């Protein structure tokens, strides 16, 4: 990736430089009152350090391993391929200041002293924390000052060839995007914009084009439309001549396309708003577009026509197929949300993504925002039982669960790298808070071993996780990491992909050659590897593929990494030794394939000088690149291999136009380099020449030669080394002990065999070691440490388990449930497996391999089923049991209980369900004044009320994740009268048998009774019953005024009842249902109300009435015994206050009756004849 730097301790100024990368965004955080005024990044850019949920993240193509979501960093910034040169700039309105929010590393710079001294390399000597520096009084035996080791600065001012061009008329514009495709192209495109912070939108734009490497520019507003406002600029990564411009969507949604490097454009209207773009890595015309309404579109004509692929796509979770891993180059991988909010992994063809053509490579759902497709690997995450589980597919084969050490128990994981057929991951384990452990995998990405513990992490500017890990460019297997030890952060380096780590040796002398006393391990060099959380701080680390030995970074010398006393350091031997090059922060860029280093100081002041080094930072020469000091906003390096041109962007004053300074470095070279201008240099680690199993010799230009290198030649030669123990890491399940041996961890059983191992076959028996991936060593101890093929011994089945594919113990009636049979040990090819589903169905399999995709079964009934699996082979057997709860969705709950009851009388309440069979249920009851609920597994309860009044009863029914409830009110009195009512037959024609209709008719009947009899409404309660023919229950209730006086007696209730019956018998009670439809109300018979108690307190008339009822009951009982049918008698349950929805009965209307408990049914002795009489109820 590119080299980005920034400077300026003042909020008014921050300069940023870029070389060798895509686009850089500069804006002003905090300029709008504490927040960030930075506009949203352009579509396709995907904010470099975007906030993320916990999941898989990774670093960029090269450089520090930022824990940024893989789909974001998997694409070059602003959708421009690596090797492009582009820059985005932004200035603070009214100040001219520019700041950077693009990927940048670093810390806060120190306050400046005399700017002149700083630029001349002068200043007072400072002592970094933890470093002993000679103060002029040297003791015997201490280091003497060594002028040869001091960094030399040539103060004579030299002049670089440069030209300046002003973008006239754009002084108000505060943003700029610059593209230089390189490859010896002379075309540069610049899009400047005026971003209104108050409106949050772009109000003006200008497009500029240069055809002479930036010497002059032409304004192209008339070619794209004078009223057209452009928002973003794109370049095809595989054909830099193809340019795409996006208009501001608030005005119009259009694309402007050019096929001749921006000379001419064609406009195409869009019917959607683009949020991000993804270009195909090989096909120049293939593009994926993600819209603001979460739809994914594809174009095979470079945006001229679009086709919808999928709706509900998760942002930044869509990928092109990786060439080599996918046979179809037009295959698209994406994560989509279902209508119920779940996420699933889908693949389909870009031009044929119908429902029938979509594939689901991972069975079931995945965690939201977790799909990653990177190189040969696909990663997904699935949380079950409160723990995240990670799955990987290598080369698009079946997914396998990623295996970390048994008790790592990860709570967060970030994929750092998938280079060279290996996964590098950072894992936060259960006992870590601000650190991560680094793990490295085998080739398939399944088995992981520990590489480094307690790597420092931090939160990025958007709240995302940043891992302090940096991959050095140009040398495979070389990483730098900041590790936390006893609350101190120290920098470590590895040359063999984490197999061995060591501290960095501090320089022997400082900038002026004074000795530095820094002894390992108490004192060492520490470097800043992470992107700063504060955009006003800086601190860079940079390396380049074409200069594999050179590393430039900011840091400090001492016992730990510090945010103060930051200096710039360089290593010209791949991290073995370091030199201090500046005492203040600079941005250092690589020129001429790393043959020349260019340094520009971080400062809030205008500058006109920079520093060049031809000898890898040992000496620096001062050059002026402009005659007038310039506030530097950014630097763009040309990507071509031989065109040594750099463009500096800035302005002369706070209100001036953008100034573009084209700097041509050709004049500093005498000639092109010849073979005799180079010397050999061997890569090594503290003298050890074998790095990753090979000796590599590179050629470097001799420091005294000022010739131009041109194309990078790479290593001169590479020779494999003889394998030693250092080329092998511990295998999965093994840990390295203090004696260097890899021994089994306490939780690992080395004798456990692969479940795929069958008698007569072979398996690889680990020695406890595995060769570091990409290590090229040969012979030596290779045979001794390599896993050995071994015949599979026959083994009895052991460790048998049966689970559902989704890890749940529930299944839905009528739907497929997938059962997985897992076996730790046993001859899987010669094993008989029998599965009994517990519902009368059983199946058999001859080996486990035929069950890899699981066993699918459909249960047609609800209940708890005992699923058993039996595994047998010639050496033994094993069995396992799974208790599976099969349910169906609960749709409705109805609480059935009487409308009125007597005090101290047992009442039955029943929860009636639809559907009636839904599986295992839990009932929660609240009644009376109880504050604690009653929880039962049965749908009926009995209870008593000890006081009069209105009482509320609520039942909640829990079925799986669904909870439904119903609430009813019951009246409690010591005594009351109950009478059955019937109606004119024509009422049945208008009875829809729904709760709302019954409530309304009950109200009308009560009103008619009050009008016909003059009885106060407080004495009457009417409830129309469900079903046909239409019937109702009339309750005559006692009434007590609020003072507690004037309570009616039994005689009063008798008088009211006689009056009601009299009016009913005279057909005096009627109502009009609708115009012309009269309904007559009749008295039918007494209901199943409680009989009175036989106690001396009752009157003789009551006793006679009771005896009469008993006599009639006996008569009916005789009739019942002879199976005589008595018409007009109904057994029913009292129902009242139904909810708006009612259960739908499966029987016809005449047969529809609600179910009631047996205790509510009337005995034959309670039945009465058709003569209507009133009955006293109560004690």
PDB file of N, CA and C in Angstrom, residues 12 99 110 208 222 249 313 436 469 514 816 834 851 879 913 960 1044 1076 1094 1172:
ATOM      1  N   UNK A  12      -5.220  23.977  12.638  1.00  0.00           N
ATOM      2  CA  UNK A  12      -5.345  24.752  11.409  1.00  0.00           C
ATOM      3  C   UNK A  12      -4.610  24.122  10.249  1.00  0.00           C
ATOM      4  N   UNK A  99      -6.626  18.354   6.374  1.00  0.00           N
ATOM      5  CA  UNK A  99      -6.316  17.262   7.279  1.00  0.00           C
ATOM      6  C   UNK A  99      -6.634  15.960   6.604  1.00  0.00           C
ATOM      7  N   UNK A 110       5.570  16.654  18.323  1.00  0.00           N
ATOM      8  CA  UNK A 110       5.967  17.610  19.357  1.00  0.00           C
ATOM      9  C   UNK A 110       5.740  19.026  18.855  1.00  0.00           C
ATOM     10  N   UNK A 208     -10.890  18.863 -14.112  1.00  0.00           N
ATOM     11  CA  UNK A 208      -9.684  19.318 -14.793  1.00  0.00           C
ATOM     12  C   UNK A 208      -8.936  18.117 -15.365  1.00  0.00           C
ATOM     13  N   UNK A 222     -17.621  22.102 -19.483  1.00  0.00           N
ATOM     14  CA  UNK A 222     -18.528  22.190 -20.642  1.00  0.00           C
ATOM     15  C   UNK A 222     -18.727  20.816 -21.284  1.00  0.00           C
ATOM     16  N   UNK A 249     -26.372  12.595  -6.392  1.00  0.00           N
ATOM     17  CA  UNK A 249     -27.695  11.972  -6.452  1.00  0.00           C
ATOM     18  C   UNK A 249     -28.818  12.881  -5.999  1.00  0.00           C
ATOM     19  N   UNK A 313     -29.293  -7.210   0.277  1.00  0.00           N
ATOM     20  CA  UNK A 313     -27.881  -7.591   0.410  1.00  0.00           C
ATOM     21  C   UNK A 313     -27.250  -6.788   1.546  1.00  0.00           C
ATOM     22  N   UNK A 436      -4.889  -9.113  21.749  1.00  0.00           N
ATOM     23  CA  UNK A 436      -5.291 -10.248  20.929  1.00  0.00           C
ATOM     24  C   UNK A 436      -4.113 -11.209  20.809  1.00  0.00           C
ATOM     25  N   UNK A 469      -0.144  -4.749  14.179  1.00  0.00           N
ATOM     26  CA  UNK A 469       0.626  -5.729  13.419  1.00  0.00           C
ATOM     27  C   UNK A 469       0.915  -5.143  12.048  1.00  0.00           C
ATOM     28  N   UNK A 514      26.193  10.819  18.746  1.00  0.00           N
ATOM     29  CA  UNK A 514      26.390  10.599  20.178  1.00  0.00           C
ATOM     30  C   UNK A 514      25.951   9.184  20.532  1.00  0.00           C
ATOM     31  N   UNK A 816     -38.494 -29.842   7.288  1.00  0.00           N
ATOM     32  CA  UNK A 816     -37.292 -30.666   7.366  1.00  0.00           C
ATOM     33  C   UNK A 816     -36.442 -30.280   8.570  1.00  0.00           C
ATOM     34  N   UNK A 834     -27.513 -46.940  12.538  1.00  0.00           N
ATOM     35  CA  UNK A 834     -28.957 -47.050  12.581  1.00  0.00           C
ATOM     36  C   UNK A 834     -29.518 -45.857  13.342  1.00  0.00           C
ATOM     37  N   UNK A 851     -23.305 -39.742   5.215  1.00  0.00           N
ATOM     38  CA  UNK A 851     -24.145 -38.868   6.022  1.00  0.00           C
ATOM     39  C   UNK A 851     -23.487 -37.514   6.265  1.00  0.00           C
ATOM     40  N   UNK A 879     -23.692 -45.630  21.190  1.00  0.00           N
ATOM     41  CA  UNK A 879     -25.031 -45.107  20.939  1.00  0.00           C
ATOM     42  C   UNK A 879     -25.141 -43.711  21.514  1.00  0.00           C
ATOM     43  N   UNK A 913     -56.445 -23.524  23.041  1.00  0.00           N
ATOM     44  CA  UNK A 913     -55.403 -23.125  22.095  1.00  0.00           C
ATOM     45  C   UNK A 913     -55.824 -23.428  20.667  1.00  0.00           C
ATOM     46  N   UNK A 960     -42.109 -22.107  22.628  1.00  0.00           N
ATOM     47  CA  UNK A 960     -40.866 -21.751  21.944  1.00  0.00           C
ATOM     48  C   UNK A 960     -40.533 -20.296  22.200  1.00  0.00           C
ATOM     49  N   UNK A1044     -71.977   1.138  50.682  1.00  0.00           N
ATOM     50  CA  UNK A1044     -72.071  -0.151  51.350  1.00  0.00           C
ATOM     51  C   UNK A1044     -73.446  -0.438  51.897  1.00  0.00           C
ATOM     52  N   UNK A1076     -86.660  -3.408   9.601  1.00  0.00           N
ATOM     53  CA  UNK A1076     -87.540  -4.482   9.154  1.00  0.00           C
ATOM     54  C   UNK A1076     -87.245  -5.827   9.765  1.00  0.00           C
ATOM     55  N   UNK A1094     -77.451 -27.270  51.768  1.00  0.00           N
ATOM     56  CA  UNK A1094     -78.501 -27.731  52.673  1.00  0.00           C
ATOM     57  C   UNK A1094     -78.082 -27.392  54.095  1.00  0.00           C
ATOM     58  N   UNK A1172     -90.265 -22.692  32.912  1.00  0.00           N
ATOM     59  CA  UNK A1172     -89.270 -21.752  33.373  1.00  0.00           C
ATOM     60  C   UNK A1172     -89.546 -21.373  34.806  1.00  0.00           C
TER      61      UNK A1172
END
